[in-house]
Short mmCIF file of C-alpha atoms in Angstrom, two decimals:
data_model
loop_
_atom_site.label_atom_id
_atom_site.label_comp_id
_atom_site.label_asym_id
_atom_site.label_seq_id
_atom_site.Cartn_x
_atom_site.Cartn_y
_atom_site.Cartn_z
CA MET A 12 -15.53 -25.87 21.51
CA PRO A 13 -13.46 -23.62 23.82
CA LYS A 14 -12.27 -20.26 22.71
CA PRO A 15 -8.84 -20.45 20.96
CA LYS A 16 -5.99 -19.12 23.07
CA LEU A 17 -2.30 -18.59 22.79
CA SER A 18 -0.17 -21.64 23.38
CA LYS A 19 2.40 -21.65 26.06
CA ASN A 20 4.84 -23.11 23.45
CA ILE A 21 6.26 -20.03 21.63
CA ASP A 22 6.82 -22.11 18.48
CA GLU A 23 2.99 -22.46 18.33
CA VAL A 24 2.42 -18.68 18.37
CA CYS A 25 2.67 -16.94 15.03
CA TYR A 26 1.53 -13.47 16.30
CA PRO A 27 0.77 -12.48 19.98
CA PHE A 28 -2.58 -10.79 18.99
CA ILE A 29 -3.84 -13.54 16.60
CA TYR A 30 -6.87 -14.45 18.58
CA GLU A 31 -7.83 -10.83 19.39
CA ALA A 32 -11.42 -10.00 18.20
CA SER A 33 -10.39 -6.39 17.33
CA LEU A 34 -9.83 -5.31 13.64
CA ARG A 35 -6.40 -3.95 14.84
CA CYS A 36 -5.19 -7.53 14.37
CA ASP A 37 -6.55 -7.61 10.85
CA TYR A 38 -4.99 -4.24 10.09
CA GLU A 39 -1.62 -5.35 11.37
CA ILE A 40 -1.72 -8.69 9.44
CA LEU A 41 -2.64 -6.78 6.19
CA THR A 42 0.15 -4.21 6.63
CA ASP A 43 2.57 -6.97 7.36
CA GLU A 44 1.51 -8.56 4.13
CA LEU A 45 2.04 -5.20 2.44
CA CYS A 46 5.54 -4.99 3.74
CA ARG A 47 6.18 -8.51 2.66
CA GLN A 48 4.85 -7.62 -0.79
CA VAL A 49 7.40 -4.78 -1.04
CA GLY A 50 10.05 -7.34 -0.35
CA GLY A 51 8.79 -9.50 -3.22
CA ILE A 52 8.59 -6.46 -5.52
CA LEU A 53 12.15 -5.62 -4.67
CA ALA A 54 13.27 -9.11 -5.54
CA ALA A 55 11.39 -9.04 -8.85
CA MET A 56 12.53 -5.47 -9.73
CA PRO A 57 14.91 -5.33 -12.61
CA THR A 58 18.20 -3.66 -11.73
CA GLU A 59 17.71 -1.05 -14.57
CA PHE A 60 15.13 0.56 -12.15
CA SER A 61 17.79 1.43 -9.51
CA GLY A 62 16.01 4.58 -8.60
CA LEU A 63 12.74 2.70 -7.81
CA ILE A 64 14.75 0.10 -5.90
CA GLU A 65 16.18 2.91 -3.72
CA GLU A 66 12.66 4.29 -3.14
CA LEU A 67 11.12 0.93 -2.25
CA GLU A 68 14.09 0.08 0.07
CA ALA A 69 13.40 3.30 1.88
CA LEU A 70 9.70 2.74 1.85
CA GLN A 71 9.61 -0.83 3.23
CA PRO A 72 10.44 -0.03 6.85
CA LYS A 73 7.89 2.83 6.81
CA ILE A 74 5.26 0.19 6.06
CA TYR A 75 6.24 -1.68 9.16
CA HIS A 76 6.02 1.60 11.02
CA LEU A 77 2.50 2.05 9.51
CA ASN A 78 1.79 -1.49 10.91
CA GLY A 79 2.40 -0.58 14.54
CA SER A 80 1.08 2.97 14.41
CA ILE A 81 -2.53 2.13 15.55
CA ARG A 82 -1.82 -0.17 18.49
CA GLY A 83 1.33 1.64 19.47
CA LYS A 84 2.79 5.05 18.98
CA CYS A 85 2.22 6.68 15.63
CA ALA A 86 5.54 6.16 13.78
CA ILE A 87 4.58 7.79 10.46
CA SER A 88 5.36 11.41 10.43
CA GLU A 89 4.44 14.33 8.22
CA ALA A 90 8.03 14.11 6.90
CA ASP A 91 7.36 10.51 5.82
CA LEU A 92 4.16 11.62 4.06
CA ASP A 93 6.04 14.50 2.31
CA TRP A 94 8.79 12.17 1.17
CA LEU A 95 6.28 9.69 -0.35
CA ARG A 96 4.36 12.58 -1.88
CA ARG A 97 7.50 13.82 -3.55
CA CYS A 98 8.33 10.49 -4.97
CA TYR A 99 4.74 10.05 -6.22
CA ALA A 100 4.69 13.49 -7.76
CA ALA A 101 8.00 12.93 -9.70
CA HIS A 102 6.65 9.66 -11.20
CA LYS A 103 3.23 11.15 -11.99
CA GLU A 104 4.89 14.03 -13.86
CA ALA A 105 7.17 11.44 -15.74
CA THR A 106 4.12 9.54 -16.86
CA ALA A 107 1.68 12.33 -17.47
CA ASP A 108 1.40 11.50 -21.18
CA CYS A 109 0.29 7.91 -20.68
CA LEU A 110 -2.56 8.41 -18.28
CA SER A 111 -5.77 10.19 -18.73
CA GLY A 112 -8.10 8.10 -16.59
CA PHE A 113 -8.56 4.43 -15.57
CA VAL A 114 -6.45 1.85 -17.34
CA LEU A 115 -6.61 -1.92 -17.37
CA PRO A 116 -4.03 -3.44 -15.03
CA ARG A 117 -1.49 -5.18 -17.26
CA GLY A 118 2.23 -5.70 -17.46
CA GLU A 119 4.99 -8.07 -16.58
CA SER A 120 6.58 -8.61 -13.18
CA PRO A 121 6.83 -6.60 -10.95
CA VAL A 122 3.71 -4.78 -12.23
CA PRO A 123 1.14 -7.34 -11.01
CA GLN A 124 2.82 -7.34 -7.60
CA LEU A 125 2.66 -3.55 -7.53
CA ASN A 126 -1.04 -3.64 -8.47
CA ALA A 127 -1.65 -6.08 -5.60
CA ALA A 128 0.24 -3.87 -3.14
CA SER A 129 -1.81 -0.84 -4.36
CA SER A 130 -4.98 -2.96 -3.57
CA ASN A 131 -3.76 -3.84 -0.16
CA ALA A 132 -3.04 -0.17 0.66
CA LYS A 133 -6.79 0.48 -0.16
CA LYS A 134 -7.77 -2.37 2.15
CA ALA A 135 -5.70 -0.95 4.96
CA ILE A 136 -7.55 2.30 4.49
CA ARG A 137 -10.77 0.49 4.73
CA LEU A 138 -9.73 -1.27 7.90
CA MET A 139 -8.85 2.04 9.47
CA VAL A 140 -12.40 3.28 8.67
CA ARG A 141 -13.84 0.21 10.15
CA LEU A 142 -11.66 0.50 13.27
CA TYR A 143 -12.95 4.06 13.73
CA GLU A 144 -16.63 3.28 12.90
CA THR A 145 -17.03 -0.07 14.77
CA GLU A 146 -14.47 0.17 17.58
CA ALA A 147 -14.13 3.99 18.08
CA VAL A 148 -10.41 3.83 17.60
CA GLU A 149 -8.91 7.15 16.95
CA ILE A 150 -6.73 6.93 13.87
CA PRO A 151 -4.03 9.54 13.30
CA ASP A 152 -4.95 11.49 10.12
CA VAL A 153 -1.38 11.11 8.78
CA LEU A 154 -1.97 7.36 8.53
CA HIS A 155 -5.05 7.75 6.20
CA ARG A 156 -3.18 10.19 4.04
CA PHE A 157 0.02 8.02 3.90
CA CYS A 158 -2.04 5.00 2.77
CA ASN A 159 -3.89 6.93 0.20
CA VAL A 160 -0.62 8.18 -1.24
CA LEU A 161 0.94 4.74 -0.90
CA CYS A 162 -1.93 3.24 -3.08
CA ASN A 163 -1.32 5.94 -5.73
CA TYR A 164 2.44 5.44 -5.48
CA PHE A 165 2.24 1.75 -6.18
CA PHE A 166 -0.07 2.33 -9.12
CA ILE A 167 2.10 5.03 -10.63
CA LEU A 168 5.11 2.73 -10.48
CA THR A 169 3.14 0.30 -12.71
CA LEU A 170 2.95 3.15 -15.25
CA VAL A 171 6.64 4.06 -14.90
CA ILE A 172 7.77 0.46 -15.55
CA ASN A 173 5.27 -0.15 -18.40
CA GLN A 174 6.26 3.10 -20.04
CA SER A 175 9.94 2.26 -19.86
CA ARG A 176 9.19 -1.15 -21.42
CA GLY A 177 7.11 0.50 -24.22
CA LEU A 178 3.82 -1.09 -23.16
CA LYS A 179 0.93 1.19 -24.11
CA GLU A 180 -1.67 1.49 -21.40
CA ILE A 181 -5.19 0.34 -22.31
CA PRO A 182 -7.84 2.87 -21.15
CA PHE A 183 -10.91 1.62 -19.34
CA VAL A 184 -14.10 3.65 -19.61
CA SER A 185 -16.78 2.70 -17.14
CA GLU A 186 -20.27 2.10 -18.43
CA SER A 187 -21.59 2.10 -14.90
CA TYR A 188 -20.89 5.68 -13.86
CA ARG A 189 -19.31 8.93 -14.94
CA VAL A 190 -15.84 9.54 -13.47
CA ARG A 191 -14.78 12.95 -12.45
CA SER A 192 -11.16 13.91 -11.98
CA PRO A 193 -10.33 14.81 -8.39
CA LYS A 194 -9.14 18.40 -7.72
CA SER A 195 -5.35 18.72 -7.55
#
């Protein structure tokens, strides 16, 4: 069987790099999915969470900038990272009483979508690691940091929403290993 190649018919091409062997393509598809997930989260977000809606609307284009920042010019700045950290810190402070470790992922929409987005942010980090380790692609440090905060941000939004709905988080204590709190 011949190697797949792009069709000359543009309607048969979903993405110009789709047949590329590089993990860059996988990273871009995953971050594209993440941006689409934010769109779904916005559609599912109740209007009473207007502040979260504003944040997510500001965040969504940054995720598309994250998408192109490895193949192209890095379009995530320290200012973008600082903004996301401030959003995260405000929500972390507001939910400090309901979190003391791992919790079981539960809650009504859009909480499951936020948990899925958090997982995809982790996958994006892992793809950056693999790009560096297997293809020697230099990844701007701000991208790793932004994705780590992004993962934590999506998770903290689940707590914000659950707390406002009166849902008590169910702690999870691992029997596999001891968990240490990271230094602040």
